[in-house]
PDB file of C-alpha atoms in Angstrom:
ATOM      1  CA  MET A  29     -30.209-161.771 177.992  1.00 87.00           C
ATOM      2  CA  ARG A  30     -29.788-164.685 180.298  1.00 93.00           C
ATOM      3  CA  ILE A  31     -32.231-167.676 180.390  1.00 97.00           C
ATOM      4  CA  GLN A  32     -34.485-167.273 183.500  1.00 95.00           C
ATOM      5  CA  PHE A  33     -35.683-170.572 184.962  1.00 95.00           C
ATOM      6  CA  ASP A  34     -39.162-169.469 185.866  1.00 95.00           C
ATOM      7  CA  LYS A  35     -39.797-168.055 182.329  1.00 97.00           C
ATOM      8  CA  ALA A  36     -38.197-170.954 180.538  1.00 98.00           C
ATOM      9  CA  ALA A  37     -39.218-174.259 178.848  1.00 97.00           C
ATOM     10  CA  LEU A  38     -37.370-176.811 176.658  1.00 98.00           C
ATOM     11  CA  LEU A  39     -38.676-177.540 173.149  1.00 98.00           C
ATOM     12  CA  ILE A  40     -37.488-180.690 171.500  1.00 98.00           C
ATOM     13  CA  VAL A  41     -38.241-180.433 167.691  1.00 98.00           C
ATOM     14  CA  ASP A  42     -38.897-183.571 165.679  1.00 96.00           C
ATOM     15  CA  VAL A  43     -36.234-186.038 166.887  1.00 98.00           C
ATOM     16  CA  GLN A  44     -37.837-189.022 165.105  1.00 97.00           C
ATOM     17  CA  ASP A  45     -36.095-192.316 164.319  1.00 95.00           C
ATOM     18  CA  SER A  46     -36.869-192.496 160.596  1.00 94.00           C
ATOM     19  CA  LEU A  47     -34.994-189.207 160.084  1.00 93.00           C
ATOM     20  CA  LEU A  48     -31.958-189.771 162.409  1.00 95.00           C
ATOM     21  CA  PRO A  49     -29.916-191.939 160.064  1.00 94.00           C
ATOM     22  CA  TYR A  50     -29.683-189.134 157.621  1.00 96.00           C
ATOM     23  CA  ILE A  51     -28.658-186.363 160.000  1.00 97.00           C
ATOM     24  CA  HIS A  52     -25.127-184.880 160.087  1.00 97.00           C
ATOM     25  CA  GLN A  53     -23.385-186.095 163.248  1.00 97.00           C
ATOM     26  CA  ALA A  54     -26.704-187.539 164.476  1.00 96.00           C
ATOM     27  CA  GLU A  55     -25.125-189.497 167.337  1.00 97.00           C
ATOM     28  CA  GLN A  56     -23.567-186.305 168.790  1.00 98.00           C
ATOM     29  CA  MET A  57     -26.830-184.373 168.352  1.00 97.00           C
ATOM     30  CA  HIS A  58     -28.873-187.215 169.869  1.00 98.00           C
ATOM     31  CA  ALA A  59     -26.564-187.420 172.822  1.00 97.00           C
ATOM     32  CA  LYS A  60     -26.934-183.654 173.454  1.00 98.00           C
ATOM     33  CA  VAL A  61     -30.726-183.813 173.280  1.00 98.00           C
ATOM     34  CA  LEU A  62     -30.682-186.636 175.814  1.00 98.00           C
ATOM     35  CA  TRP A  63     -28.363-184.588 177.946  1.00 97.00           C
ATOM     36  CA  LEU A  64     -30.910-181.681 177.877  1.00 98.00           C
ATOM     37  CA  CYS A  65     -33.662-184.110 178.734  1.00 98.00           C
ATOM     38  CA  LYS A  66     -31.750-185.282 181.820  1.00 96.00           C
ATOM     39  CA  LEU A  67     -31.113-181.591 182.713  1.00 96.00           C
ATOM     40  CA  ALA A  68     -34.797-180.816 182.454  1.00 97.00           C
ATOM     41  CA  GLU A  69     -35.506-183.791 184.713  1.00 95.00           C
ATOM     42  CA  TYR A  70     -32.952-182.600 187.405  1.00 94.00           C
ATOM     43  CA  LEU A  71     -34.185-179.023 187.299  1.00 95.00           C
ATOM     44  CA  LYS A  72     -38.011-179.900 186.704  1.00 96.00           C
ATOM     45  CA  LEU A  73     -37.864-177.810 183.567  1.00 97.00           C
ATOM     46  CA  PRO A  74     -41.183-177.876 181.703  1.00 96.00           C
ATOM     47  CA  THR A  75     -40.693-179.720 178.346  1.00 97.00           C
ATOM     48  CA  VAL A  76     -42.619-179.947 175.079  1.00 97.00           C
ATOM     49  CA  ILE A  77     -41.779-182.432 172.232  1.00 97.00           C
ATOM     50  CA  SER A  78     -42.938-181.774 168.688  1.00 97.00           C
ATOM     51  CA  GLU A  79     -43.551-184.553 166.273  1.00 97.00           C
ATOM     52  CA  HIS A  80     -43.843-183.978 162.569  1.00 96.00           C
ATOM     53  CA  CYS A  81     -46.304-186.264 160.431  1.00 97.00           C
ATOM     54  CA  VAL A  82     -46.173-189.124 162.840  1.00 96.00           C
ATOM     55  CA  ASP A  83     -48.514-191.104 160.526  1.00 96.00           C
ATOM     56  CA  LYS A  84     -45.832-190.971 157.891  1.00 95.00           C
ATOM     57  CA  ILE A  85     -42.481-190.885 159.666  1.00 94.00           C
ATOM     58  CA  GLY A  86     -43.298-192.350 163.161  1.00 95.00           C
ATOM     59  CA  GLY A  87     -42.936-190.873 166.579  1.00 95.00           C
ATOM     60  CA  THR A  88     -40.192-189.505 168.717  1.00 96.00           C
ATOM     61  CA  ASN A  89     -37.047-191.533 169.145  1.00 95.00           C
ATOM     62  CA  GLN A  90     -37.718-193.995 172.091  1.00 96.00           C
ATOM     63  CA  ALA A  91     -34.639-192.914 174.228  1.00 97.00           C
ATOM     64  CA  VAL A  92     -35.725-189.242 173.902  1.00 98.00           C
ATOM     65  CA  SER A  93     -39.290-190.136 174.851  1.00 95.00           C
ATOM     66  CA  ALA A  94     -38.131-192.194 177.820  1.00 96.00           C
ATOM     67  CA  ALA A  95     -35.685-189.378 178.966  1.00 96.00           C
ATOM     68  CA  ALA A  96     -38.419-186.797 178.712  1.00 96.00           C
ATOM     69  CA  ALA A  97     -41.228-188.958 180.096  1.00 94.00           C
ATOM     70  CA  GLY A  98     -43.128-186.003 181.619  1.00 93.00           C
ATOM     71  CA  ALA A  99     -42.982-183.941 178.458  1.00 96.00           C
ATOM     72  CA  GLN A 100     -46.053-182.594 176.690  1.00 93.00           C
ATOM     73  CA  VAL A 101     -46.113-184.110 173.133  1.00 96.00           C
ATOM     74  CA  PHE A 102     -47.415-181.911 170.327  1.00 94.00           C
ATOM     75  CA  GLN A 103     -48.180-183.429 166.952  1.00 95.00           C
ATOM     76  CA  LYS A 104     -47.979-181.210 163.842  1.00 96.00           C
ATOM     77  CA  ARG A 105     -48.083-181.276 160.130  1.00 97.00           C
ATOM     78  CA  SER A 106     -46.601-177.760 159.286  1.00 96.00           C
ATOM     79  CA  PHE A 107     -42.867-177.399 159.317  1.00 97.00           C
ATOM     80  CA  SER A 108     -43.339-174.624 161.995  1.00 96.00           C
ATOM     81  CA  ALA A 109     -44.964-176.055 165.097  1.00 95.00           C
ATOM     82  CA  VAL A 110     -46.229-172.578 165.753  1.00 95.00           C
ATOM     83  CA  ARG A 111     -48.433-172.628 162.741  1.00 93.00           C
ATOM     84  CA  ASP A 112     -50.250-175.624 164.012  1.00 93.00           C
ATOM     85  CA  GLY A 113     -50.840-173.979 167.385  1.00 92.00           C
ATOM     86  CA  LEU A 114     -47.804-174.930 169.507  1.00 85.00           C
ATOM     87  CA  VAL A 115     -47.889-171.682 171.593  1.00 86.00           C
ATOM     88  CA  GLU A 116     -51.539-171.647 172.216  1.00 90.00           C
ATOM     89  CA  ARG A 117     -52.019-175.409 172.845  1.00 90.00           C
ATOM     90  CA  THR A 118     -49.073-176.256 175.015  1.00 87.00           C
ATOM     91  CA  LEU A 119     -47.291-174.981 178.181  1.00 87.00           C
ATOM     92  CA  LEU A 120     -45.292-172.619 175.947  1.00 91.00           C
ATOM     93  CA  LYS A 121     -48.247-170.301 176.169  1.00 92.00           C
ATOM     94  CA  ASP A 122     -47.046-169.118 179.595  1.00 94.00           C
ATOM     95  CA  LYS A 123     -43.279-169.281 178.847  1.00 96.00           C
ATOM     96  CA  ALA A 124     -41.218-166.342 177.513  1.00 97.00           C
ATOM     97  CA  HIS A 125     -37.932-168.170 177.136  1.00 98.00           C
ATOM     98  CA  VAL A 126     -37.961-171.177 174.860  1.00 98.00           C
ATOM     99  CA  ILE A 127     -34.787-173.406 174.660  1.00 98.00           C
ATOM    100  CA  VAL A 128     -34.849-175.279 171.363  1.00 98.00           C
ATOM    101  CA  CYS A 129     -33.083-178.342 170.275  1.00 99.00           C
ATOM    102  CA  GLY A 130     -33.814-180.965 167.588  1.00 98.00           C
ATOM    103  CA  MET A 131     -33.838-181.291 163.816  1.00 98.00           C
ATOM    104  CA  GLU A 132     -33.795-180.279 161.069  1.00 95.00           C
ATOM    105  CA  SER A 133     -32.039-176.981 161.725  1.00 95.00           C
ATOM    106  CA  HIS A 134     -32.910-175.399 158.357  1.00 97.00           C
ATOM    107  CA  VAL A 135     -36.525-176.632 158.200  1.00 97.00           C
ATOM    108  CA  CYS A 136     -38.667-177.324 161.287  1.00 97.00           C
ATOM    109  CA  VAL A 137     -36.264-175.866 163.753  1.00 98.00           C
ATOM    110  CA  LEU A 138     -35.679-172.772 161.728  1.00 98.00           C
ATOM    111  CA  GLN A 139     -39.436-172.137 160.965  1.00 98.00           C
ATOM    112  CA  THR A 140     -40.611-172.835 164.513  1.00 98.00           C
ATOM    113  CA  CYS A 141     -37.930-170.476 165.941  1.00 98.00           C
ATOM    114  CA  LEU A 142     -38.787-167.723 163.432  1.00 98.00           C
ATOM    115  CA  ASP A 143     -42.406-167.965 164.437  1.00 97.00           C
ATOM    116  CA  LEU A 144     -41.676-168.162 168.166  1.00 97.00           C
ATOM    117  CA  LEU A 145     -39.602-164.899 167.732  1.00 98.00           C
ATOM    118  CA  ALA A 146     -42.454-163.271 165.811  1.00 97.00           C
ATOM    119  CA  LYS A 147     -44.744-164.149 168.782  1.00 96.00           C
ATOM    120  CA  GLY A 148     -42.304-162.215 171.170  1.00 97.00           C
ATOM    121  CA  LYS A 149     -40.718-165.275 172.695  1.00 98.00           C
ATOM    122  CA  THR A 150     -36.930-165.234 173.400  1.00 98.00           C
ATOM    123  CA  VAL A 151     -35.446-168.256 171.629  1.00 98.00           C
ATOM    124  CA  TYR A 152     -32.328-169.867 172.914  1.00 98.00           C
ATOM    125  CA  LEU A 153     -31.011-172.257 170.079  1.00 98.00           C
ATOM    126  CA  VAL A 154     -28.803-175.002 171.421  1.00 98.00           C
ATOM    127  CA  ARG A 155     -26.191-175.159 168.793  1.00 98.00           C
ATOM    128  CA  ASP A 156     -24.703-178.610 169.932  1.00 97.00           C
ATOM    129  CA  ALA A 157     -28.156-180.090 170.103  1.00 98.00           C
ATOM    130  CA  VAL A 158     -29.479-179.291 166.555  1.00 98.00           C
ATOM    131  CA  SER A 159     -28.616-180.800 163.171  1.00 98.00           C
ATOM    132  CA  SER A 160     -29.671-181.302 159.594  1.00 97.00           C
ATOM    133  CA  ARG A 161     -28.739-183.780 156.845  1.00 96.00           C
ATOM    134  CA  LYS A 162     -26.223-181.322 155.419  1.00 96.00           C
ATOM    135  CA  ARG A 163     -23.652-179.348 157.403  1.00 95.00           C
ATOM    136  CA  SER A 164     -24.094-176.389 155.048  1.00 96.00           C
ATOM    137  CA  ASN A 165     -27.817-176.129 155.917  1.00 96.00           C
ATOM    138  CA  ILE A 166     -26.909-176.035 159.622  1.00 96.00           C
ATOM    139  CA  LYS A 167     -24.621-173.209 159.174  1.00 96.00           C
ATOM    140  CA  LEU A 168     -27.066-171.267 157.096  1.00 97.00           C
ATOM    141  CA  ALA A 169     -29.824-171.899 159.567  1.00 97.00           C
ATOM    142  CA  MET A 170     -27.743-170.716 162.493  1.00 96.00           C
ATOM    143  CA  ALA A 171     -26.669-167.526 160.693  1.00 97.00           C
ATOM    144  CA  ARG A 172     -30.327-166.741 159.732  1.00 98.00           C
ATOM    145  CA  LEU A 173     -31.619-167.348 163.278  1.00 98.00           C
ATOM    146  CA  ARG A 174     -28.936-165.120 164.741  1.00 97.00           C
ATOM    147  CA  GLN A 175     -29.892-162.347 162.340  1.00 98.00           C
ATOM    148  CA  ALA A 176     -33.621-162.887 163.371  1.00 98.00           C
ATOM    149  CA  GLY A 177     -32.752-162.522 167.034  1.00 98.00           C
ATOM    150  CA  ALA A 178     -32.302-166.057 168.377  1.00 98.00           C
ATOM    151  CA  ILE A 179     -29.642-166.452 171.092  1.00 98.00           C
ATOM    152  CA  VAL A 180     -27.300-169.284 170.189  1.00 98.00           C
ATOM    153  CA  VAL A 181     -26.083-171.205 173.159  1.00 98.00           C
ATOM    154  CA  SER A 182     -24.521-174.592 174.062  1.00 98.00           C
ATOM    155  CA  THR A 183     -25.858-177.261 176.341  1.00 97.00           C
ATOM    156  CA  GLU A 184     -23.547-176.309 179.387  1.00 96.00           C
ATOM    157  CA  MET A 185     -24.498-172.656 178.878  1.00 96.00           C
ATOM    158  CA  VAL A 186     -28.143-173.685 179.264  1.00 98.00           C
ATOM    159  CA  ALA A 187     -27.418-175.660 182.414  1.00 96.00           C
ATOM    160  CA  PHE A 188     -25.340-172.994 184.101  1.00 95.00           C
ATOM    161  CA  GLU A 189     -27.803-170.201 183.252  1.00 96.00           C
ATOM    162  CA  LEU A 190     -30.893-172.041 184.498  1.00 96.00           C
ATOM    163  CA  MET A 191     -29.221-172.894 187.842  1.00 95.00           C
ATOM    164  CA  ALA A 192     -27.581-169.365 188.083  1.00 93.00           C
ATOM    165  CA  SER A 193     -25.645-170.351 191.249  1.00 91.00           C
ATOM    166  CA  ALA A 194     -23.684-173.111 192.847  1.00 91.00           C
ATOM    167  CA  ASP A 195     -26.271-172.801 195.681  1.00 92.00           C
ATOM    168  CA  HIS A 196     -28.996-174.238 193.298  1.00 92.00           C
ATOM    169  CA  PRO A 197     -30.420-177.501 194.937  1.00 93.00           C
ATOM    170  CA  SER A 198     -29.511-179.568 191.868  1.00 91.00           C
ATOM    171  CA  PHE A 199     -26.097-178.051 191.144  1.00 92.00           C
ATOM    172  CA  SER A 200     -24.137-180.989 192.728  1.00 88.00           C
ATOM    173  CA  SER A 201     -26.252-183.625 190.842  1.00 89.00           C
ATOM    174  CA  VAL A 202     -25.980-181.763 187.517  1.00 91.00           C
ATOM    175  CA  LEU A 203     -22.199-181.352 187.958  1.00 85.00           C
ATOM    176  CA  LYS A 204     -21.586-184.974 188.828  1.00 86.00           C
ATOM    177  CA  GLN A 205     -23.934-186.576 186.359  1.00 86.00           C
ATOM    178  CA  LEU A 206     -24.003-184.262 183.357  1.00 88.00           C
ATOM    179  CA  ILE A 207     -20.953-181.960 183.438  1.00 86.00           C
ATOM    180  CA  LYS A 208     -17.959-184.276 183.470  1.00 73.00           C
TER     181      LYS A 208
END
């Protein structure tokens, strides 16, 4: 199934500064999350950012917050943002396709995606924009989410599926600025 723009939203899970230094290939993951934020801006794709236990570990990385300035921010305490009302209390309520990036793959990303799937959402997990502390946990999370029905994609796959055609009004900008 392809991502359909009118049914889609981007969900950025827990990209928080205090955790980033411990994440496997954090710089690469962070760069891809920022890439998705820029894509969302070009395409005017609705975006939600989840933040885990802000009182203990701080908020979203400043660069991500700035790149996704129009995003709806959702604070949570459960590992699954869905358990804390993510779907009911955000714009995801009206979206069938959820494009997911962030961290950690095997904890908050995994549990949020499993619960989104259980609620009937189609989950597009952006492989090059998710990570965990240990590479082995990333691989296990990807395998489990595939088995559960998530569709694993890349950042560029997301861009081209959302635009659907070279006639898209943002195609030239996205091509020049993001797909180099």
